[in-house]
PDB file of C-alpha atoms (C1' of nucleotides) in Angstrom:
ATOM      1  CA  MET A  94      -0.090   0.017   0.250  1.00  0.00           C
ATOM      2  CA  SER A  95       0.950   3.654   0.181  1.00  0.00           C
ATOM      3  CA  ALA A  96       3.307   4.952   2.606  1.00  0.00           C
ATOM      4  CA  PRO A  97       1.122   6.690   5.472  1.00  0.00           C
ATOM      5  CA  HIS A  98       0.732   9.929   3.954  1.00  0.00           C
ATOM      6  CA  SER A  99       1.786  12.215   6.740  1.00  0.00           C
ATOM      7  CA  PRO A 100       3.564  15.102   4.796  1.00  0.00           C
ATOM      8  CA  ALA A 101       2.010  17.286   7.888  1.00  0.00           C
ATOM      9  CA  GLY A 102       5.102  17.054   9.622  1.00  0.00           C
ATOM     10  CA  PRO A 103       8.545  14.655  10.593  1.00  0.00           C
ATOM     11  CA  GLU A 104       7.316  14.725  13.713  1.00  0.00           C
ATOM     12  CA  ALA A 105       3.800  12.440  13.524  1.00  0.00           C
ATOM     13  CA  CYS A 106       6.121   9.365  12.135  1.00  0.00           C
ATOM     14  CA  ASP A 107       8.805   9.915  15.174  1.00  0.00           C
ATOM     15  CA  VAL A 108       5.858   9.811  18.075  1.00  0.00           C
ATOM     16  CA  ARG A 109       4.449   6.547  16.545  1.00  0.00           C
ATOM     17  CA  GLU A 110       7.960   5.446  16.342  1.00  0.00           C
ATOM     18  CA  ALA A 111       8.912   6.432  19.854  1.00  0.00           C
ATOM     19  CA  LEU A 112       5.711   5.374  21.068  1.00  0.00           C
ATOM     20  CA  ASP A 113       6.426   1.831  19.671  1.00  0.00           C
ATOM     21  CA  LEU A 114       9.307   1.689  22.251  1.00  0.00           C
ATOM     22  CA  VAL A 115       6.910   2.037  24.902  1.00  0.00           C
ATOM     23  CA  THR A 116       4.212   0.038  23.678  1.00  0.00           C
ATOM     24  CA  ASP A 117       5.771  -3.674  24.671  1.00  0.00           C
ATOM     25  CA  LYS A 118       4.680  -5.275  27.973  1.00  0.00           C
ATOM     26  CA  TRP A 119       7.827  -5.205  29.698  1.00  0.00           C
ATOM     27  CA  SER A 120      10.499  -3.038  28.784  1.00  0.00           C
ATOM     28  CA  LEU A 121       9.388   0.100  30.872  1.00  0.00           C
ATOM     29  CA  TYR A 122       8.842  -2.608  33.433  1.00  0.00           C
ATOM     30  CA  ILE A 123      12.860  -4.207  33.330  1.00  0.00           C
ATOM     31  CA  VAL A 124      14.296  -0.499  32.798  1.00  0.00           C
ATOM     32  CA  SER A 125      12.304   0.774  36.083  1.00  0.00           C
ATOM     33  CA  ASN A 126      14.208  -2.267  37.569  1.00  0.00           C
ATOM     34  CA  LEU A 127      17.718  -1.419  36.461  1.00  0.00           C
ATOM     35  CA  SER A 128      17.258   2.100  37.942  1.00  0.00           C
ATOM     36  CA  ALA A 129      19.017   1.141  41.261  1.00  0.00           C
ATOM     37  CA  GLY A 130      22.068  -0.654  39.220  1.00  0.00           C
ATOM     38  CA  PRO A 131      23.122  -3.683  37.544  1.00  0.00           C
ATOM     39  CA  ARG A 132      21.373  -6.517  37.493  1.00  0.00           C
ATOM     40  CA  ARG A 133      22.084 -10.437  36.860  1.00  0.00           C
ATOM     41  CA  PHE A 134      19.471 -12.135  34.810  1.00  0.00           C
ATOM     42  CA  ASN A 135      17.909 -14.032  37.392  1.00  0.00           C
ATOM     43  CA  GLU A 136      17.682 -11.229  39.791  1.00  0.00           C
ATOM     44  CA  LEU A 137      15.907  -9.610  36.885  1.00  0.00           C
ATOM     45  CA  ARG A 138      13.576 -12.347  36.511  1.00  0.00           C
ATOM     46  CA  ARG A 139      12.743 -12.337  40.327  1.00  0.00           C
ATOM     47  CA  ALA A 140      12.173  -8.630  40.215  1.00  0.00           C
ATOM     48  CA  VAL A 141      10.310  -8.191  37.054  1.00  0.00           C
ATOM     49  CA  ASN A 142       6.783  -9.864  38.081  1.00  0.00           C
ATOM     50  CA  GLY A 143       5.015 -12.417  36.057  1.00  0.00           C
ATOM     51  CA  ILE A 144       7.693 -12.315  33.421  1.00  0.00           C
ATOM     52  CA  THR A 145       8.798 -15.569  31.728  1.00  0.00           C
ATOM     53  CA  GLN A 146      12.726 -16.697  31.233  1.00  0.00           C
ATOM     54  CA  ARG A 147      11.504 -16.355  27.276  1.00  0.00           C
ATOM     55  CA  MET A 148      10.352 -13.033  27.719  1.00  0.00           C
ATOM     56  CA  LEU A 149      13.287 -11.642  29.450  1.00  0.00           C
ATOM     57  CA  THR A 150      15.483 -13.034  27.175  1.00  0.00           C
ATOM     58  CA  LEU A 151      13.614 -11.185  24.016  1.00  0.00           C
ATOM     59  CA  SER A 152      13.149  -8.013  26.086  1.00  0.00           C
ATOM     60  CA  LEU A 153      16.643  -7.747  27.076  1.00  0.00           C
ATOM     61  CA  ARG A 154      17.911  -8.679  23.622  1.00  0.00           C
ATOM     62  CA  ASN A 155      15.608  -5.878  22.228  1.00  0.00           C
ATOM     63  CA  LEU A 156      16.978  -3.283  24.812  1.00  0.00           C
ATOM     64  CA  GLU A 157      20.477  -4.236  24.284  1.00  0.00           C
ATOM     65  CA  ARG A 158      19.495  -3.655  20.458  1.00  0.00           C
ATOM     66  CA  ASP A 159      18.346  -0.009  20.925  1.00  0.00           C
ATOM     67  CA  GLY A 160      21.091   0.931  23.000  1.00  0.00           C
ATOM     68  CA  ILE A 161      19.129   0.825  26.013  1.00  0.00           C
ATOM     69  CA  VAL A 162      20.727  -1.425  28.365  1.00  0.00           C
ATOM     70  CA  ALA A 163      24.461  -2.950  28.286  1.00  0.00           C
ATOM     71  CA  ARG A 164      24.924  -6.527  28.670  1.00  0.00           C
ATOM     72  CA  THR A 165      28.093  -7.883  30.636  1.00  0.00           C
ATOM     73  CA  VAL A 166      29.573 -11.333  30.199  1.00  0.00           C
ATOM     74  CA  HIS A 167      32.016 -12.563  33.491  1.00  0.00           C
ATOM     75  CA  GLU A 168      33.666 -15.494  31.737  1.00  0.00           C
ATOM     76  CA  VAL A 169      33.594 -17.508  34.819  1.00  0.00           C
ATOM     77  CA  MET A 170      31.947 -20.657  36.080  1.00  0.00           C
ATOM     78  CA  PRO A 171      29.017 -20.222  36.536  1.00  0.00           C
ATOM     79  CA  PRO A 172      28.046 -18.182  33.943  1.00  0.00           C
ATOM     80  CA  ARG A 173      27.641 -14.885  35.339  1.00  0.00           C
ATOM     81  CA  VAL A 174      25.742 -11.900  33.343  1.00  0.00           C
ATOM     82  CA  SER A 175      25.013  -8.514  34.217  1.00  0.00           C
ATOM     83  CA  TYR A 176      22.373  -5.685  32.972  1.00  0.00           C
ATOM     84  CA  ARG A 177      22.893  -2.043  33.203  1.00  0.00           C
ATOM     85  CA  LEU A 178      21.421   1.137  31.907  1.00  0.00           C
ATOM     86  CA  THR A 179      23.300   2.830  29.325  1.00  0.00           C
ATOM     87  CA  PRO A 180      23.227   6.714  29.171  1.00  0.00           C
ATOM     88  CA  LEU A 181      20.449   6.396  26.539  1.00  0.00           C
ATOM     89  CA  GLY A 182      18.654   4.238  29.018  1.00  0.00           C
ATOM     90  CA  ALA A 183      19.077   6.434  32.147  1.00  0.00           C
ATOM     91  CA  GLY A 184      17.717   9.126  29.951  1.00  0.00           C
ATOM     92  CA  LEU A 185      14.905   6.857  28.855  1.00  0.00           C
ATOM     93  CA  LEU A 186      14.313   5.986  32.607  1.00  0.00           C
ATOM     94  CA  GLU A 187      14.266   9.653  33.734  1.00  0.00           C
ATOM     95  CA  ALA A 188      11.735  10.519  30.773  1.00  0.00           C
ATOM     96  CA  ALA A 189       9.658   7.735  31.990  1.00  0.00           C
ATOM     97  CA  ALA A 190       9.628   8.300  35.572  1.00  0.00           C
ATOM     98  CA  PRO A 191       6.849  11.177  35.659  1.00  0.00           C
ATOM     99  CA  LEU A 192       4.439   8.803  33.779  1.00  0.00           C
ATOM    100  CA  ILE A 193       5.163   5.636  36.003  1.00  0.00           C
ATOM    101  CA  ALA A 194       4.665   7.799  38.756  1.00  0.00           C
ATOM    102  CA  TRP A 195       1.464   9.125  37.760  1.00  0.00           C
ATOM    103  CA  SER A 196      -0.185   5.687  36.638  1.00  0.00           C
ATOM    104  CA  ALA A 197       0.596   3.809  39.973  1.00  0.00           C
ATOM    105  CA  GLY A 198      -0.519   6.949  41.995  1.00  0.00           C
ATOM    106  CA  HIS A 199      -4.003   7.062  39.570  1.00  0.00           C
ATOM    107  CA  VAL A 200      -4.910   3.331  39.434  1.00  0.00           C
ATOM    108  CA  SER A 201      -7.338   3.545  41.664  1.00  0.00           C
ATOM    109  CA  ASP A 202      -9.138   6.571  39.864  1.00  0.00           C
ATOM    110  CA  ILE A 203      -8.840   4.629  36.780  1.00  0.00           C
ATOM    111  CA  THR A 204     -10.356   1.509  38.426  1.00  0.00           C
ATOM    112  CA  ALA A 205     -13.201   3.475  40.055  1.00  0.00           C
ATOM    113  CA  ALA A 206     -13.801   4.982  36.563  1.00  0.00           C
ATOM    114  CA  ARG A 207     -14.220   1.883  34.825  1.00  0.00           C
ATOM    115  CA  ALA A 208     -16.758   0.396  37.463  1.00  0.00           C
ATOM    116  CA  ARG A 209     -18.906   3.594  37.229  1.00  0.00           C
ATOM    117  CA  TYR A 210     -18.916   3.126  33.235  1.00  0.00           C
ATOM    118  CA  ASP A 211     -19.754  -0.523  33.721  1.00  0.00           C
ATOM    119  CA  VAL A 212     -22.449   0.224  35.922  1.00  0.00           C
ATOM    120  CA  GLY A 213     -23.962   2.742  34.070  1.00  0.00           C
TER     121      GLY A 213
ATOM    122  CA  MET B1038       7.812  -7.559  51.966  1.00  0.00           C
ATOM    123  CA  SER B1039      10.376  -5.075  50.592  1.00  0.00           C
ATOM    124  CA  ALA B1040      13.374  -7.313  49.777  1.00  0.00           C
ATOM    125  CA  PRO B1041      16.456  -5.256  50.211  1.00  0.00           C
ATOM    126  CA  HIS B1042      17.706  -5.433  46.970  1.00  0.00           C
ATOM    127  CA  SER B1043      14.440  -4.910  45.043  1.00  0.00           C
ATOM    128  CA  PRO B1044      12.565  -1.382  44.730  1.00  0.00           C
ATOM    129  CA  ALA B1045       9.800  -4.012  43.837  1.00  0.00           C
ATOM    130  CA  GLY B1046       7.621  -3.352  46.958  1.00  0.00           C
ATOM    131  CA  PRO B1047       3.771  -3.293  47.332  1.00  0.00           C
ATOM    132  CA  GLU B1048       4.010  -0.809  44.510  1.00  0.00           C
ATOM    133  CA  ALA B1049       5.105  -3.431  42.015  1.00  0.00           C
ATOM    134  CA  CYS B1050       1.786  -4.731  41.371  1.00  0.00           C
ATOM    135  CA  ASP B1051       0.842  -1.153  40.981  1.00  0.00           C
ATOM    136  CA  VAL B1052       3.362  -0.436  38.644  1.00  0.00           C
ATOM    137  CA  ARG B1053       2.394  -3.081  36.321  1.00  0.00           C
ATOM    138  CA  GLU B1054      -1.065  -2.335  36.378  1.00  0.00           C
ATOM    139  CA  ALA B1055      -0.027   1.011  35.759  1.00  0.00           C
ATOM    140  CA  LEU B1056       2.272   0.061  32.973  1.00  0.00           C
ATOM    141  CA  ASP B1057      -0.626  -1.645  30.962  1.00  0.00           C
ATOM    142  CA  LEU B1058      -2.191   1.655  30.457  1.00  0.00           C
ATOM    143  CA  VAL B1059       0.666   2.726  28.252  1.00  0.00           C
ATOM    144  CA  THR B1060       0.882  -0.948  26.752  1.00  0.00           C
ATOM    145  CA  ASP B1061      -1.162  -0.201  24.249  1.00  0.00           C
ATOM    146  CA  LYS B1062      -0.734   0.674  20.847  1.00  0.00           C
ATOM    147  CA  TRP B1063      -2.714   3.847  20.198  1.00  0.00           C
ATOM    148  CA  SER B1064      -3.989   5.416  23.396  1.00  0.00           C
ATOM    149  CA  LEU B1065      -1.241   7.583  24.130  1.00  0.00           C
ATOM    150  CA  TYR B1066      -0.975   8.699  20.516  1.00  0.00           C
ATOM    151  CA  ILE B1067      -4.670   9.502  20.688  1.00  0.00           C
ATOM    152  CA  VAL B1068      -4.412  11.259  24.412  1.00  0.00           C
ATOM    153  CA  SER B1069      -1.380  13.352  22.748  1.00  0.00           C
ATOM    154  CA  ASN B1070      -3.536  14.295  19.916  1.00  0.00           C
ATOM    155  CA  LEU B1071      -6.269  15.674  21.942  1.00  0.00           C
ATOM    156  CA  SER B1072      -4.048  18.279  23.880  1.00  0.00           C
ATOM    157  CA  ALA B1073      -4.710  20.821  21.766  1.00  0.00           C
ATOM    158  CA  GLY B1074      -8.701  20.575  22.386  1.00  0.00           C
ATOM    159  CA  PRO B1075     -11.773  18.749  21.585  1.00  0.00           C
ATOM    160  CA  ARG B1076     -11.470  16.608  18.363  1.00  0.00           C
ATOM    161  CA  ARG B1077     -14.530  15.246  16.393  1.00  0.00           C
ATOM    162  CA  PHE B1078     -13.886  11.473  15.525  1.00  0.00           C
ATOM    163  CA  ASN B1079     -12.946  11.820  11.900  1.00  0.00           C
ATOM    164  CA  GLU B1080     -10.480  14.573  12.638  1.00  0.00           C
ATOM    165  CA  LEU B1081      -8.806  12.245  15.081  1.00  0.00           C
ATOM    166  CA  ARG B1082      -9.022   9.604  12.579  1.00  0.00           C
ATOM    167  CA  ARG B1083      -6.884  12.007  10.219  1.00  0.00           C
ATOM    168  CA  ALA B1084      -4.505  13.154  12.788  1.00  0.00           C
ATOM    169  CA  VAL B1085      -3.700   9.812  14.288  1.00  0.00           C
ATOM    170  CA  ASN B1086      -1.181   8.378  11.621  1.00  0.00           C
ATOM    171  CA  GLY B1087      -2.109   4.869  10.313  1.00  0.00           C
ATOM    172  CA  ILE B1088      -5.189   4.193  12.915  1.00  0.00           C
ATOM    173  CA  THR B1089      -8.123   2.211  11.420  1.00  0.00           C
ATOM    174  CA  GLN B1090     -11.764   3.141  12.122  1.00  0.00           C
ATOM    175  CA  ARG B1091     -12.222  -0.001  14.382  1.00  0.00           C
ATOM    176  CA  MET B1092      -9.100   0.487  16.297  1.00  0.00           C
ATOM    177  CA  LEU B1093      -9.862   4.265  16.794  1.00  0.00           C
ATOM    178  CA  THR B1094     -13.501   3.588  18.224  1.00  0.00           C
ATOM    179  CA  LEU B1095     -12.218   0.591  20.503  1.00  0.00           C
ATOM    180  CA  SER B1096      -9.326   2.680  21.538  1.00  0.00           C
ATOM    181  CA  LEU B1097     -11.881   5.691  22.339  1.00  0.00           C
ATOM    182  CA  ARG B1098     -14.250   3.501  24.294  1.00  0.00           C
ATOM    183  CA  ASN B1099     -11.282   2.146  26.538  1.00  0.00           C
ATOM    184  CA  LEU B1100     -10.291   5.573  27.311  1.00  0.00           C
ATOM    185  CA  GLU B1101     -13.838   6.812  27.985  1.00  0.00           C
ATOM    186  CA  ARG B1102     -14.540   3.873  30.208  1.00  0.00           C
ATOM    187  CA  ASP B1103     -11.067   4.680  32.340  1.00  0.00           C
ATOM    188  CA  GLY B1104     -12.231   8.378  32.703  1.00  0.00           C
ATOM    189  CA  ILE B1105      -9.059   9.495  30.135  1.00  0.00           C
ATOM    190  CA  VAL B1106     -11.716  10.928  27.649  1.00  0.00           C
ATOM    191  CA  ALA B1107     -15.141  12.583  27.712  1.00  0.00           C
ATOM    192  CA  ARG B1108     -17.306  11.878  24.862  1.00  0.00           C
ATOM    193  CA  THR B1109     -20.209  14.469  23.712  1.00  0.00           C
ATOM    194  CA  VAL B1110     -22.694  13.925  21.166  1.00  0.00           C
ATOM    195  CA  HIS B1111     -24.453  16.731  19.288  1.00  0.00           C
ATOM    196  CA  GLU B1112     -28.124  15.562  18.487  1.00  0.00           C
ATOM    197  CA  VAL B1113     -27.865  17.166  15.112  1.00  0.00           C
ATOM    198  CA  MET B1114     -27.890  16.105  11.141  1.00  0.00           C
ATOM    199  CA  PRO B1115     -25.018  15.002  10.103  1.00  0.00           C
ATOM    200  CA  PRO B1116     -24.159  13.377  13.365  1.00  0.00           C
ATOM    201  CA  ARG B1117     -21.300  15.178  15.327  1.00  0.00           C
ATOM    202  CA  VAL B1118     -19.165  13.591  18.172  1.00  0.00           C
ATOM    203  CA  SER B1119     -16.777  15.563  20.032  1.00  0.00           C
ATOM    204  CA  TYR B1120     -13.968  13.933  22.380  1.00  0.00           C
ATOM    205  CA  ARG B1121     -11.636  15.824  25.155  1.00  0.00           C
ATOM    206  CA  LEU B1122      -9.410  14.859  27.651  1.00  0.00           C
ATOM    207  CA  THR B1123     -11.035  15.192  30.893  1.00  0.00           C
ATOM    208  CA  PRO B1124      -9.024  16.414  34.082  1.00  0.00           C
ATOM    209  CA  LEU B1125      -7.651  12.851  34.513  1.00  0.00           C
ATOM    210  CA  GLY B1126      -6.926  12.749  31.153  1.00  0.00           C
ATOM    211  CA  ALA B1127      -4.933  15.992  31.123  1.00  0.00           C
ATOM    212  CA  GLY B1128      -2.798  14.410  34.304  1.00  0.00           C
ATOM    213  CA  LEU B1129      -1.790  11.738  32.386  1.00  0.00           C
ATOM    214  CA  LEU B1130      -0.888  13.605  28.811  1.00  0.00           C
ATOM    215  CA  GLU B1131       0.932  16.178  31.478  1.00  0.00           C
ATOM    216  CA  ALA B1132       2.867  12.946  33.288  1.00  0.00           C
ATOM    217  CA  ALA B1133       3.518  11.258  29.275  1.00  0.00           C
ATOM    218  CA  ALA B1134       4.788  14.339  27.847  1.00  0.00           C
ATOM    219  CA  PRO B1135       8.565  13.823  29.084  1.00  0.00           C
ATOM    220  CA  LEU B1136       8.590  10.429  27.727  1.00  0.00           C
ATOM    221  CA  ILE B1137       6.845  11.260  24.373  1.00  0.00           C
ATOM    222  CA  ALA B1138       9.276  14.266  24.135  1.00  0.00           C
ATOM    223  CA  TRP B1139      12.155  12.087  25.058  1.00  0.00           C
ATOM    224  CA  SER B1140      11.226   9.349  22.680  1.00  0.00           C
ATOM    225  CA  ALA B1141      10.659  11.570  19.408  1.00  0.00           C
ATOM    226  CA  GLY B1142      14.500  13.032  20.260  1.00  0.00           C
ATOM    227  CA  HIS B1143      15.595  10.116  20.451  1.00  0.00           C
ATOM    228  CA  VAL B1144      14.355   7.867  17.577  1.00  0.00           C
ATOM    229  CA  SER B1145      17.735   8.694  15.728  1.00  0.00           C
ATOM    230  CA  ASP B1146      19.826   7.503  18.387  1.00  0.00           C
ATOM    231  CA  ILE B1147      17.977   4.163  18.607  1.00  0.00           C
ATOM    232  CA  THR B1148      17.692   3.725  15.060  1.00  0.00           C
ATOM    233  CA  ALA B1149      21.747   4.100  14.995  1.00  0.00           C
ATOM    234  CA  ALA B1150      22.174   1.970  17.906  1.00  0.00           C
ATOM    235  CA  ARG B1151      20.016  -0.593  16.222  1.00  0.00           C
ATOM    236  CA  ALA B1152      22.072  -0.438  12.766  1.00  0.00           C
ATOM    237  CA  ARG B1153      25.374  -1.060  14.957  1.00  0.00           C
ATOM    238  CA  TYR B1154      24.030  -4.039  16.647  1.00  0.00           C
ATOM    239  CA  ASP B1155      22.788  -5.470  13.258  1.00  0.00           C
ATOM    240  CA  VAL B1156      26.189  -5.120  11.645  1.00  0.00           C
ATOM    241  CA  GLY B1157      28.455  -6.129  14.372  1.00  0.00           C
TER     242      GLY B1157
ATOM    243  C1'  DC C 515      23.499 -20.021  35.632  1.00  0.00           C
ATOM    244  C1'  DG C 516      21.744 -18.336  31.344  1.00  0.00           C
ATOM    245  C1'  DG C 517      20.244 -18.872  28.397  1.00  0.00           C
ATOM    246  C1'  DT C 518      17.820 -21.471  22.890  1.00  0.00           C
ATOM    247  C1'  DA C 519      14.058 -24.365  20.907  1.00  0.00           C
ATOM    248  C1'  DT C 520      10.021 -25.648  20.089  1.00  0.00           C
ATOM    249  C1'  DC C 521       5.169 -26.065  20.310  1.00  0.00           C
ATOM    250  C1'  DC C 522       0.850 -23.544  20.613  1.00  0.00           C
ATOM    251  C1'  DA C 523      -3.195 -20.680  22.519  1.00  0.00           C
ATOM    252  C1'  DG C 524      -4.972 -16.081  22.330  1.00  0.00           C
ATOM    253  C1'  DC C 525      -6.097 -11.391  20.757  1.00  0.00           C
ATOM    254  C1'  DG C 526      -4.157  -7.268  18.908  1.00  0.00           C
ATOM    255  C1'  DG C 527      -5.536  -5.527  15.171  1.00  0.00           C
ATOM    256  C1'  DG C 528      -6.155  -4.919   9.475  1.00  0.00           C
ATOM    257  C1'  DA C 529      -9.522  -5.110   5.755  1.00  0.00           C
ATOM    258  C1'  DT C 530     -14.119  -5.077   4.248  1.00  0.00           C
ATOM    259  C1'  DA C 531     -19.072  -4.258   4.620  1.00  0.00           C
ATOM    260  C1'  DC C 532     -23.078  -2.644   6.337  1.00  0.00           C
ATOM    261  C1'  DT C 533     -26.211   1.192   9.360  1.00  0.00           C
ATOM    262  C1'  DG C 534     -28.807   5.236  11.873  1.00  0.00           C
TER     263       DG C 534
ATOM    264  C1'  DC D1433     -20.431  11.406   9.941  1.00  0.00           C
ATOM    265  C1'  DA D1434     -19.887   8.248  13.316  1.00  0.00           C
ATOM    266  C1'  DG D1435     -19.973   3.891  14.239  1.00  0.00           C
ATOM    267  C1'  DT D1436     -21.104  -1.825  14.203  1.00  0.00           C
ATOM    268  C1'  DA D1437     -20.313  -6.544  12.643  1.00  0.00           C
ATOM    269  C1'  DT D1438     -17.514  -9.976  10.503  1.00  0.00           C
ATOM    270  C1'  DC D1439     -14.116 -12.527   9.128  1.00  0.00           C
ATOM    271  C1'  DC D1440      -9.233 -13.601   9.759  1.00  0.00           C
ATOM    272  C1'  DC D1441      -3.979 -13.239   9.815  1.00  0.00           C
ATOM    273  C1'  DG D1442      -0.177 -12.538  12.454  1.00  0.00           C
ATOM    274  C1'  DC D1443       2.583 -11.651  16.444  1.00  0.00           C
ATOM    275  C1'  DT D1444       2.918 -11.591  21.749  1.00  0.00           C
ATOM    276  C1'  DG D1445       3.939 -14.319  24.785  1.00  0.00           C
ATOM    277  C1'  DG D1446       3.170 -18.463  27.753  1.00  0.00           C
ATOM    278  C1'  DA D1447       4.347 -23.463  29.063  1.00  0.00           C
ATOM    279  C1'  DT D1448       7.812 -26.784  28.291  1.00  0.00           C
ATOM    280  C1'  DA D1449      12.000 -29.100  27.222  1.00  0.00           C
ATOM    281  C1'  DC D1450      16.899 -28.919  26.555  1.00  0.00           C
ATOM    282  C1'  DC D1451      21.715 -26.961  26.120  1.00  0.00           C
ATOM    283  C1'  DG D1452      26.954 -24.818  27.316  1.00  0.00           C
TER     284       DG D1452
END
DNA sequence: CGGTATCCAGCGGGATACTG
DNA sequence: CAGTATCCCGCTGGATACCG
């Protein structure tokens, strides 16, 4: 099909691209769990509520690919791999912090709104 | 329940709940398009790059249900329906603004990081 | 420990057609 | 104009098993 007709401004596409970074289930959650410093794979797995091994691996790979997270392998036995935020990732976390805080603070408002909507 | 090494205390579940608000493809995009004031259905459709009629309807219903967006029907012919942010929605937009701005401003960084990753 | 590989269910979401 | 209804494909992501 024809490319999205958005000559209206270069920002439109950027915003869509940008929001895709946030549109996946785990990335922001993982990033926020790396705020306190480097974490090993299984530390993250325990910290990130409900994530599977597979999804943690995939999410970390994507974050690494995007330059958000850095992966370090320590060549010892047993294997030791740690993950930490890059400067880019730290910037993302900083930018996301208000949204995360707001969301956490307004879950009850939204739950209430839903209840009202579903009744009336 | 706060483990000493984990930032995930009782807030953990809330954060997951909260991030689910952001985890869908269109909501933040729509909300950001309502920042300048009320919009009619097809205005939004044109503004929100690439959205289908179905997904716009579904997304607006969810946002209305969550108390983020208010829907007003003007009983005229042809039908006229407008959508605007509620105070809650305005708060969400305010909280999301830094993330949206950051994302839009760092798309190129991320694209570059991907290119580097894919080569090496 | 830190992954891959494989299988598969669910649903997000696009295309299309119809309606008040 | 502002939706509903229907069909269906593909990707997300969960469960499980295996590997260096």
